[in-house]
XYZ file of C-alpha atoms in Angstrom:
745
model
C 145.296 78.501 110.720
C 141.715 78.801 109.514
C 138.775 78.195 111.778
C 137.424 74.922 110.396
C 134.172 75.308 112.322
C 132.961 78.410 110.525
C 130.694 76.636 108.026
C 129.305 73.733 110.101
C 127.908 75.991 112.820
C 125.008 76.634 110.433
C 123.107 73.568 109.271
C 119.914 72.476 107.588
C 117.575 69.712 108.724
C 117.853 67.620 105.570
C 115.276 64.925 106.276
C 112.625 66.675 108.352
C 111.879 69.068 105.478
C 111.362 66.091 103.159
C 108.486 64.543 105.124
C 105.091 66.120 105.381
C 103.298 65.981 108.711
C 100.810 63.194 107.775
C 103.667 60.872 106.790
C 105.006 60.973 110.316
C 101.893 59.097 111.475
C 101.836 56.358 108.823
C 101.678 52.761 110.132
C 105.083 51.301 110.892
C 105.912 49.338 107.719
C 104.382 51.923 105.371
C 106.391 54.675 106.989
C 109.615 52.641 106.819
C 109.040 51.900 103.125
C 108.507 55.579 102.363
C 111.581 56.592 104.354
C 113.684 53.886 102.676
C 112.585 55.100 99.234
C 113.363 58.691 100.132
C 116.762 57.690 101.505
C 117.645 55.789 98.319
C 116.704 58.832 96.235
C 118.786 61.089 98.459
C 121.678 58.631 98.216
C 121.654 58.961 94.413
C 121.562 62.732 94.741
C 124.454 62.613 97.183
C 126.571 60.536 94.775
C 125.981 62.962 91.932
C 126.664 65.875 94.246
C 129.929 64.361 95.515
C 131.149 63.759 91.976
C 130.301 67.317 90.956
C 132.005 68.865 93.994
C 135.171 66.805 93.574
C 135.397 67.724 89.880
C 134.993 71.404 90.748
C 137.625 71.295 93.485
C 140.086 69.551 91.184
C 139.724 72.325 88.614
C 139.886 75.149 91.140
C 142.867 73.629 92.961
C 144.896 74.160 89.784
C 143.597 77.693 89.274
C 146.537 79.947 90.114
C 144.416 83.097 89.910
C 142.170 81.795 92.695
C 145.119 81.039 94.951
C 146.998 84.278 94.242
C 144.916 86.363 96.606
C 146.240 89.903 97.096
C 147.974 90.248 100.423
C 148.458 86.469 100.823
C 151.544 84.650 99.709
C 151.000 81.782 97.308
C 152.430 79.263 99.778
C 150.002 80.386 102.486
C 147.094 80.337 99.996
C 147.924 76.742 99.039
C 147.933 75.698 102.697
C 144.554 77.369 103.186
C 143.230 75.582 100.105
C 144.371 72.243 101.559
C 142.527 72.998 104.801
C 139.436 74.070 102.865
C 139.583 70.964 100.673
C 139.956 68.740 103.717
C 136.911 70.309 105.350
C 134.738 69.889 102.243
C 135.787 66.254 101.788
C 135.021 65.536 105.425
C 131.521 66.897 104.915
C 131.151 64.851 101.737
C 131.862 61.676 103.680
C 128.936 62.546 105.932
C 126.822 63.289 102.878
C 127.522 59.863 101.382
C 125.855 58.117 104.326
C 122.127 57.467 104.284
C 120.669 60.342 106.277
C 118.703 59.543 109.367
C 115.715 61.555 110.650
C 116.981 64.740 112.236
C 120.385 64.633 110.514
C 121.547 68.126 109.635
C 123.466 68.907 106.473
C 126.251 71.502 106.825
C 125.195 74.808 105.340
C 128.112 74.996 102.905
C 126.997 71.749 101.249
C 123.393 72.907 101.043
C 124.595 76.069 99.312
C 126.647 74.020 96.864
C 123.696 71.721 96.187
C 121.381 74.653 95.414
C 124.024 76.373 93.245
C 124.405 73.161 91.220
C 120.636 72.721 90.903
C 120.100 76.295 89.762
C 123.133 76.933 87.560
C 124.791 73.587 86.886
C 128.542 73.083 87.182
C 129.207 76.787 86.554
C 127.103 77.643 89.598
C 128.907 74.992 91.603
C 132.350 76.387 90.687
C 131.250 79.941 91.475
C 129.918 78.828 94.855
C 133.138 76.979 95.655
C 135.132 80.132 94.881
C 132.943 82.236 97.153
C 133.136 79.628 99.889
C 136.934 79.593 99.676
C 137.155 83.379 99.800
C 134.991 83.293 102.902
C 137.196 80.614 104.413
C 140.323 82.699 103.758
C 138.788 85.907 105.083
C 137.513 84.149 108.192
C 140.981 82.785 108.935
C 142.205 86.377 109.311
C 139.341 87.684 111.468
C 139.923 88.163 115.153
C 137.089 88.171 117.671
C 137.144 91.968 117.754
C 137.015 92.117 113.938
C 133.878 90.012 113.875
C 132.335 92.119 116.649
C 133.047 95.305 114.702
C 131.567 93.808 111.540
C 128.417 92.802 113.396
C 128.106 96.311 114.819
C 128.381 97.811 111.331
C 125.778 95.377 110.029
C 123.210 96.236 112.706
C 120.409 97.721 110.578
C 117.561 97.407 113.071
C 116.949 101.134 113.440
C 116.855 102.728 109.977
C 114.737 105.645 111.214
C 117.860 106.870 113.036
C 119.785 107.192 109.757
C 118.047 110.538 109.166
C 118.493 112.587 112.384
C 117.583 115.944 110.792
C 114.310 114.507 109.512
C 113.495 113.099 112.951
C 113.736 116.628 114.350
C 110.715 117.622 112.220
C 107.104 117.050 113.168
C 105.863 115.768 109.828
C 102.278 115.156 108.773
C 101.851 112.042 106.649
C 98.876 112.001 104.264
C 98.260 108.478 102.990
C 96.066 108.387 99.851
C 94.918 104.814 99.212
C 92.585 103.362 96.635
C 92.438 101.271 93.460
C 93.655 102.334 90.035
C 91.715 105.250 88.519
C 90.430 106.568 91.842
C 92.009 110.038 91.863
C 94.443 109.564 94.746
C 97.521 110.842 92.896
C 95.515 113.701 91.398
C 94.601 114.969 94.886
C 98.194 114.718 96.113
C 99.485 116.651 93.096
C 96.882 119.372 93.608
C 98.393 119.945 97.053
C 101.906 119.994 95.570
C 100.852 122.696 93.101
C 99.854 124.976 95.995
C 103.195 124.613 97.801
C 106.161 126.967 97.455
C 108.721 124.166 97.604
C 108.288 120.476 97.032
C 109.100 117.274 95.177
C 107.358 114.453 93.364
C 108.947 110.982 93.323
C 107.551 108.247 91.085
C 108.534 104.733 90.046
C 109.163 105.544 86.373
C 110.976 108.213 84.395
C 107.828 108.551 82.314
C 105.781 109.548 85.363
C 108.465 111.959 86.561
C 108.486 113.609 83.123
C 104.684 113.960 83.153
C 104.674 115.754 86.493
C 107.616 117.910 85.390
C 105.665 118.973 82.278
C 102.467 119.511 84.239
C 104.023 121.779 86.875
C 105.927 123.866 84.332
C 102.763 124.231 82.226
C 100.962 125.597 85.285
C 103.641 128.227 85.860
C 105.504 126.349 88.639
C 109.169 126.103 87.549
C 110.198 122.499 88.127
C 113.408 120.520 87.585
C 113.489 116.989 86.216
C 115.998 114.624 87.827
C 116.284 110.963 86.872
C 119.178 108.537 86.886
C 120.276 109.430 83.357
C 118.762 112.873 82.769
C 118.759 116.252 84.507
C 116.729 119.179 83.117
C 116.831 122.435 85.054
C 113.995 124.912 84.804
C 115.137 128.429 83.987
C 113.625 131.757 84.931
C 111.386 133.464 82.334
C 114.308 135.674 81.232
C 116.473 132.581 80.661
C 118.907 133.248 83.518
C 120.184 130.798 86.101
C 117.576 128.274 87.309
C 115.843 129.125 90.572
C 113.264 126.325 90.736
C 112.054 125.189 94.144
C 110.256 122.155 92.700
C 111.693 118.856 91.509
C 110.110 115.867 89.784
C 112.239 112.741 89.998
C 112.370 108.995 90.067
C 112.088 107.708 93.609
C 115.781 106.760 93.833
C 116.652 110.439 93.259
C 114.398 111.939 95.937
C 116.388 114.839 97.509
C 116.277 113.736 101.147
C 118.840 116.344 102.293
C 116.711 119.308 101.239
C 113.960 120.974 103.302
C 110.618 121.482 101.540
C 106.942 122.100 102.187
C 105.347 119.136 100.381
C 106.658 115.819 99.088
C 104.606 113.345 97.039
C 105.763 109.721 96.881
C 103.812 107.643 94.367
C 103.103 103.872 94.457
C 104.111 103.549 98.113
C 103.226 99.823 98.128
C 106.470 99.361 96.175
C 108.188 99.812 99.536
C 107.729 96.072 99.932
C 109.426 95.244 96.616
C 112.341 92.833 96.889
C 114.533 94.787 94.463
C 113.664 98.505 94.599
C 111.824 98.697 97.902
C 114.801 100.361 99.612
C 114.254 103.512 97.514
C 110.675 104.030 98.720
C 111.750 103.336 102.300
C 114.606 105.835 102.021
C 112.295 108.479 100.565
C 109.579 107.921 103.180
C 111.885 107.800 106.202
C 114.304 110.484 105.045
C 112.495 113.243 103.123
C 112.551 116.545 105.042
C 109.066 117.816 104.203
C 106.410 119.308 106.436
C 103.773 117.329 104.544
C 104.466 113.928 102.999
C 101.764 112.608 100.661
C 101.964 108.879 100.000
C 99.859 107.405 97.185
C 99.257 103.708 96.724
C 97.191 100.635 97.397
C 95.176 99.881 100.521
C 97.452 96.948 101.357
C 100.247 99.380 102.273
C 98.198 101.130 104.982
C 99.064 98.866 107.977
C 102.816 99.137 107.375
C 102.707 102.908 106.792
C 100.682 103.312 110.006
C 103.233 101.361 112.009
C 106.213 103.214 110.542
C 104.561 106.601 111.146
C 104.072 105.649 114.797
C 107.693 104.502 114.960
C 108.872 107.915 113.695
C 106.423 109.935 115.786
C 104.772 111.518 112.723
C 101.105 112.447 112.498
C 99.159 110.268 110.036
C 95.979 111.037 108.097
C 94.510 108.383 105.810
C 92.383 109.367 102.791
C 90.537 106.510 101.092
C 89.212 106.628 97.525
C 86.843 104.518 95.428
C 87.312 103.722 91.775
C 85.621 106.329 89.581
C 84.466 103.862 86.924
C 83.352 100.250 87.445
C 85.547 97.280 86.583
C 84.176 93.823 85.778
C 85.622 90.407 84.940
C 83.831 88.932 81.919
C 82.236 85.489 82.003
C 83.645 84.459 78.634
C 87.059 84.519 76.969
C 87.921 85.273 73.350
C 88.438 81.525 72.722
C 91.734 82.334 70.999
C 89.892 84.017 68.117
C 91.567 87.266 67.115
C 88.498 88.262 65.126
C 86.735 88.759 68.490
C 89.009 91.733 69.212
C 87.417 95.164 68.973
C 88.617 98.771 69.098
C 89.865 99.756 72.542
C 91.169 96.270 73.429
C 94.567 95.709 75.016
C 96.149 92.239 74.804
C 98.586 91.729 77.682
C 101.545 89.395 77.198
C 104.673 88.712 79.236
C 107.085 88.058 76.370
C 108.710 90.667 74.130
C 108.995 88.129 71.337
C 105.324 87.227 71.753
C 104.235 90.863 71.655
C 105.670 91.373 68.175
C 104.280 88.058 66.929
C 100.825 88.920 68.294
C 100.942 92.392 66.718
C 101.493 90.928 63.261
C 98.847 88.211 63.703
C 96.218 90.733 64.789
C 96.968 93.057 61.884
C 96.666 90.177 59.426
C 93.493 88.753 60.985
C 91.563 91.958 61.638
C 93.008 94.556 59.277
C 93.397 96.926 62.236
C 96.649 98.714 63.162
C 98.263 97.716 66.445
C 100.397 99.763 68.861
C 102.887 98.040 71.187
C 104.212 98.870 74.648
C 106.769 96.862 76.628
C 109.417 97.502 79.248
C 112.586 97.518 77.144
C 111.212 100.193 74.825
C 112.618 103.655 75.547
C 110.152 105.722 77.626
C 109.836 108.255 74.809
C 108.864 105.529 72.331
C 106.370 104.071 74.794
C 104.743 107.472 75.142
C 104.574 107.818 71.344
C 102.948 104.391 70.984
C 100.446 105.360 73.694
C 99.567 108.532 71.778
C 98.958 106.508 68.612
C 96.565 104.212 70.465
C 94.766 107.076 72.222
C 94.285 109.241 69.124
C 90.740 108.720 67.747
C 91.736 110.175 64.386
C 94.022 107.317 63.322
C 93.520 103.586 62.832
C 95.609 102.246 65.736
C 92.623 100.604 67.432
C 94.289 97.800 69.394
C 97.198 97.691 71.836
C 99.499 94.745 72.588
C 101.476 95.365 75.762
C 103.410 93.853 78.631
C 102.844 94.615 82.307
C 104.606 97.942 81.613
C 101.117 99.435 81.234
C 100.483 98.798 84.936
C 102.005 102.124 85.959
C 102.632 105.438 84.319
C 100.794 105.466 81.001
C 97.450 107.082 80.244
C 95.812 104.580 77.905
C 92.243 104.697 76.639
C 91.559 101.013 77.169
C 88.061 99.579 77.237
C 88.987 95.934 77.768
C 92.088 94.157 79.111
C 92.709 90.690 77.649
C 95.325 88.464 79.294
C 96.985 86.236 76.726
C 98.195 84.050 79.611
C 98.210 84.041 83.405
C 101.697 82.525 83.538
C 104.914 84.457 83.206
C 108.567 83.501 83.030
C 110.565 84.832 85.984
C 114.028 84.028 84.616
C 114.139 80.401 85.702
C 110.598 79.005 85.411
C 107.010 79.903 84.609
C 104.982 81.104 87.582
C 101.372 82.245 87.974
C 100.790 85.977 87.748
C 100.023 87.225 91.270
C 96.746 88.728 92.414
C 98.308 92.171 92.859
C 99.794 92.065 89.332
C 96.488 91.056 87.757
C 94.563 93.767 89.595
C 97.145 96.441 88.798
C 97.031 95.647 85.071
C 93.270 95.081 84.964
C 92.733 98.464 86.611
C 93.825 100.154 83.383
C 90.558 99.146 81.715
C 87.693 101.618 81.655
C 89.425 104.634 80.123
C 88.198 104.101 76.568
C 88.759 107.139 74.367
C 85.254 107.354 72.874
C 83.768 107.767 76.341
C 86.289 110.517 77.051
C 85.560 112.274 73.779
C 81.905 112.474 74.750
C 83.002 114.167 77.944
C 83.570 117.669 76.523
C 87.052 119.023 76.835
C 88.725 115.826 78.040
C 89.651 114.490 74.606
C 92.768 116.666 74.406
C 94.038 115.999 77.896
C 95.983 112.813 77.320
C 99.225 114.487 78.321
C 98.469 113.741 81.971
C 98.747 110.332 83.563
C 95.682 108.216 84.099
C 95.769 108.774 87.839
C 96.186 112.513 87.365
C 93.139 112.671 85.088
C 90.933 110.340 87.038
C 89.056 112.959 89.025
C 88.054 114.636 85.803
C 87.029 111.425 84.030
C 83.656 110.648 82.552
C 80.887 109.179 84.728
C 80.750 105.600 85.940
C 79.051 104.471 82.738
C 82.580 103.975 81.393
C 82.737 100.282 82.300
C 86.119 98.529 82.251
C 86.211 94.850 81.278
C 88.777 92.125 81.962
C 88.995 88.720 80.297
C 91.480 86.252 78.792
C 92.421 85.032 75.350
C 91.904 81.392 76.376
C 89.169 79.987 78.588
C 91.693 78.060 80.726
C 92.965 81.357 82.183
C 89.552 82.810 82.961
C 89.054 81.173 86.412
C 92.349 82.560 87.683
C 91.478 86.076 86.522
C 88.035 85.863 88.129
C 89.612 84.615 91.361
C 92.156 87.444 91.407
C 89.494 90.093 90.796
C 87.496 88.775 93.757
C 90.520 88.473 96.044
C 92.510 90.950 98.049
C 96.251 91.108 97.509
C 98.520 90.317 100.442
C 99.323 93.247 102.687
C 102.782 94.782 102.518
C 104.434 93.205 105.538
C 107.857 94.872 105.503
C 109.812 97.684 103.874
C 112.968 97.186 101.820
C 116.353 98.311 103.114
C 119.986 98.564 102.186
C 122.769 99.968 104.350
C 124.299 103.351 103.487
C 127.392 103.586 101.290
C 129.490 104.500 104.302
C 128.677 101.160 105.953
C 129.635 99.208 102.805
C 132.920 101.112 102.486
C 133.886 100.655 106.140
C 132.863 97.006 106.081
C 135.116 96.362 103.073
C 138.200 97.528 105.003
C 138.138 94.306 107.061
C 138.941 92.161 104.021
C 142.209 91.554 102.118
C 142.581 93.878 99.106
C 141.899 91.132 96.555
C 138.690 89.849 98.151
C 135.858 89.796 95.582
C 133.448 92.653 96.163
C 130.551 90.241 95.649
C 131.734 88.225 98.642
C 131.955 91.394 100.750
C 128.344 92.236 99.902
C 127.198 88.714 100.688
C 129.144 88.640 103.947
C 127.570 91.949 104.947
C 124.180 90.434 104.329
C 125.048 87.397 106.413
C 125.762 89.518 109.451
C 122.959 92.046 108.973
C 120.214 92.316 111.542
C 116.939 94.026 110.684
C 113.717 95.001 112.452
C 110.773 92.652 111.701
C 109.091 95.441 109.726
C 112.037 95.717 107.319
C 113.783 93.387 104.919
C 116.994 93.585 102.923
C 116.529 93.825 99.169
C 117.738 91.258 96.668
C 121.381 91.065 95.665
C 121.395 88.847 92.581
C 121.992 91.614 90.023
C 124.566 93.389 92.185
C 126.517 90.176 92.791
C 126.611 89.446 89.054
C 127.805 92.976 88.261
C 130.465 92.793 90.975
C 131.766 89.478 89.634
C 131.957 90.764 86.056
C 134.029 93.820 86.954
C 136.124 92.063 89.624
C 139.109 91.391 87.250
C 139.429 95.103 86.442
C 142.167 96.622 88.591
C 142.427 100.131 90.075
C 138.698 100.354 90.867
C 138.105 101.595 94.396
C 135.404 100.226 96.698
C 133.414 103.410 96.041
C 133.716 102.839 92.273
C 132.528 99.256 92.585
C 129.625 100.346 94.770
C 128.485 102.797 92.090
C 128.742 100.217 89.306
C 126.741 97.697 91.342
C 123.943 100.280 91.422
C 123.981 100.794 87.653
C 120.766 100.362 85.614
C 121.852 97.362 83.565
C 120.549 93.852 82.966
C 123.396 91.433 82.317
C 120.984 89.146 80.475
C 120.922 91.636 77.611
C 123.056 90.872 74.577
C 126.514 92.506 74.775
C 125.753 93.913 78.247
C 128.828 92.417 79.936
C 131.414 93.726 77.406
C 129.862 97.205 77.601
C 129.857 97.156 81.405
C 133.504 96.073 81.496
C 134.466 98.720 78.932
C 132.906 101.451 81.058
C 134.605 100.067 84.175
C 138.007 100.141 82.428
C 137.429 103.798 81.543
C 136.869 104.595 85.231
C 139.854 102.495 86.323
C 142.123 104.272 83.808
C 140.472 107.662 84.327
C 140.468 108.132 80.567
C 138.980 106.860 77.313
C 135.400 107.721 78.239
C 134.491 109.589 75.056
C 131.486 108.074 73.318
C 133.431 107.564 70.083
C 136.395 106.025 71.948
C 134.479 102.961 73.214
C 134.546 100.250 70.520
C 132.049 98.047 72.353
C 129.281 100.535 71.499
C 127.644 99.444 68.249
C 127.191 102.932 66.834
C 127.465 101.500 63.322
C 123.877 100.297 63.567
C 122.800 103.886 62.948
C 124.342 103.728 59.475
C 122.588 100.509 58.493
C 119.598 100.511 56.228
C 116.375 100.485 58.223
C 114.613 97.131 58.141
C 111.708 95.564 60.005
C 113.765 92.579 61.156
C 113.962 91.352 64.704
C 117.779 91.591 64.764
C 117.826 95.231 63.662
C 115.267 96.200 66.321
C 117.204 94.277 68.957
C 120.467 96.034 67.994
C 118.762 99.414 68.391
C 117.352 98.505 71.808
C 120.745 97.206 73.005
C 122.425 100.434 71.882
C 119.741 102.510 73.589
C 120.294 100.742 76.911
C 124.060 101.182 76.557
C 123.559 104.927 75.986
C 121.267 105.180 79.023
C 123.999 103.545 81.115
C 126.598 105.930 79.652
C 124.477 108.938 80.620
C 123.878 107.486 84.082
C 127.605 107.094 84.617
C 128.352 110.542 83.171
C 126.566 112.123 86.146
C 128.693 110.095 88.581
C 132.067 110.139 86.784
C 131.827 113.461 84.954
C 135.592 113.669 84.464
C 135.680 110.315 82.649
C 132.520 110.237 80.544
C 132.790 113.684 79.038
C 130.527 113.457 75.985
C 127.139 113.372 77.666
C 125.614 115.887 75.250
C 126.634 113.745 72.276
C 125.263 110.622 73.974
C 121.954 112.384 74.555
C 121.782 113.345 70.859
C 122.574 109.796 69.705
C 120.014 108.424 72.153
C 117.293 110.532 70.541
C 118.329 109.312 67.083
C 118.036 105.720 68.262
C 114.586 106.396 69.721
C 113.414 107.823 66.392
C 114.635 104.736 64.534
C 112.983 102.361 67.024
C 109.711 104.230 66.615
C 109.898 103.895 62.825
C 110.826 100.212 62.949
C 107.906 99.372 65.236
C 105.490 100.622 62.621
C 106.713 98.025 60.123
C 107.958 95.225 62.367
C 107.042 91.745 61.173
C 107.585 88.665 63.299
C 109.136 85.729 61.453
C 107.464 82.353 61.101
C 110.121 80.884 63.415
C 109.117 83.293 66.158
C 105.438 82.516 65.644
C 106.075 78.772 65.775
C 108.034 79.148 69.022
C 105.220 81.226 70.507
C 102.641 78.596 69.556
C 104.673 75.917 71.343
C 105.040 78.126 74.428
C 101.318 78.879 74.441
C 100.421 75.187 74.204
C 102.707 74.422 77.146
C 101.165 77.216 79.218
C 97.639 75.992 78.449
C 98.560 72.463 79.540
C 99.899 73.924 82.773
C 96.726 75.967 83.261
C 94.543 72.889 82.762
C 96.574 71.058 85.397
C 96.094 73.982 87.793
C 92.336 73.762 87.235
C 92.345 69.996 87.764
C 94.570 70.123 90.846
C 93.927 73.569 92.330
C 95.983 75.070 95.132
C 94.168 76.409 98.161
C 95.376 79.828 97.023
C 96.150 81.102 93.552
C 98.853 83.338 94.965
C 102.440 82.128 94.537
C 103.691 80.376 97.636
C 105.100 82.967 100.061
C 108.847 82.904 100.663
C 109.903 80.713 103.548
C 110.969 82.645 106.615
C 113.456 80.397 108.452
C 114.155 80.881 112.129
C 117.847 81.203 111.400
C 118.168 84.255 109.128
C 121.346 82.745 107.678
C 119.177 80.359 105.646
C 117.185 83.031 103.837
C 119.830 83.197 101.123
C 119.599 79.469 100.540
C 115.890 79.765 99.897
C 116.431 82.562 97.346
C 117.150 80.811 94.057
C 119.137 82.081 91.121
C 122.281 83.584 92.651
C 125.385 82.222 94.372
C 125.042 81.713 98.095
C 127.472 82.193 100.925
C 126.222 82.164 104.529
C 124.136 85.334 104.391
C 121.242 86.688 106.407
C 118.985 88.759 104.208
C 118.975 90.210 100.733
C 120.297 93.619 100.005
C 120.532 96.521 97.610
C 122.733 99.533 97.257
C 121.816 102.794 98.961
C 121.920 106.524 98.370
C 123.437 106.426 94.869
C 121.396 103.356 93.917
C 119.477 104.985 91.063
C 118.033 102.152 89.017
C 115.575 103.148 86.330
C 112.677 100.709 86.051
C 111.759 102.186 82.713
């Protein structure tokens, strides 16, 4: 019979977190009144919660598919459900009482409460399913099983995952400085002198730049990204013999010995989603010299990790080559105040297109656009239009995608807002984000043209050109569209971003595969990942990366049979956003191809909207969106074709169609017109953001930085504090390892 004490051993102090410290010292009656009011409010919440949980359990209790777990007879599953239901109802009886100070809510109920708050009844039902799967799995675990799982999940010593690298005496060169300081340029100069080496960057665009640069200088170089592999050939066209590779950081060849490795944007090691890739590259690359380029805030962590590995460390610090200044005035929402060389930064794709049309109507100037969901090739083309002094594309409207990887001749950065939507709510843009974007100002093309010879060198990235840039008279300016955002920008420019405190991790594929063997065959893969995270232990200088996207992918392909654990692991690493239109049907179609080991031809997958290529080109929002959706589906197809080559056999055709789509997107952008409905929606959103900004000015926080994530003493609670994904008792967040090749394009 199931262990009914699995969930309650973890608990949350429900009332102590509700009272701030000063309230604890209020005079007797005042304190009692406040506590009584809080208790009444919590009582109402408890009633609504109880009703929601009971409704969910009634529905799930009649769900035969939930009870028909593989390897468990239906009769046994029903008995387990009765035990599970009894446990939950017992906890609900406790919940219905007025909580007293110090009362602790069982963790399972806290998870259900958060799931309901974040995702409504759907989130509640999903959480109940995961909780039941955990209950069933736990009923079958012996003490030795749990001990073995905990041993597998011990991730405290990631430096030992790369024994061959630890046998080398590496020299780490850390190049730190602000944007446009020449740090990456110096690292690449050293790479050019090496016989063998690799460059790893955060974007495919950057990897392609370095690939082109090295080949142009007579150093044969391969390009390797998640969805593209280009091999350099010998001058006579024979088999490739290149000893250089330019790649995205997820594809860094850590099993290959080399002279020099360059890892760009090393501060991304602390990222909650992709940080594992930088950590893997840094800890695992087998190079005599490792050049790390990034921000000063990464230096303490890199120093500590170098000491941990026994590597020699040399730090090279750089100053910005051209000055950067925050302006004292905003544009006061007047588009006529825009001038050539300006870049308006927005955090909404819909808003970017609306702003482009408004600027063109108000000023008569042509506007280029750059945002994350554009194909990298189209982004590069839009950048060339803006940089070219011989055309009339004088203004750029862009998202934060300009923060890394594009050489843009920007004189002034203008933030349309200092709030951005993170998927669930608006949040202030962080200090590091503001400084990263603002650092792109000061590269205005006219100044470069006056610097003889530099006008034609826009093929290199901004960092790569920075040493050769014009003198410091090329002043970069930063301001806002509205005056309410100006104080926050000024504060960010004066402040230092938080240091990178820990490096991202995810366990190797072998650990995930072995861990999965402890669970019944029908156990959801998402639960296995979450359970692994629950048991994981990490060193204080590391953290496990977020799991929300992987859990969603795992749940969407769970019904597809005949997928192995290895197959599911690969799909969970796929570069796909399930929020995109038609993303789930396409993902499931690809998964069925792998499960059936057939039907992977590009023309055999009906979910791909290839018919959009035959439609008449228009400047409508829907046509552009259809093209972008198809492009992302083709990128995913190519990504999978390198991992399931025997299934997805038409990679060359997919590459050709992808280029056709990119050409159409480029043409549509030139004529795109935002509708009045879009503009009206953007005006409402802007008004709401300005009201929020005025409130921030009236009631300022002690820090403009977003509140740091809570670090509970019991690591099991970290999942509870991470909003937006189902929770099961888990320790830290996670990401998928060696084959985890997400493109952040």
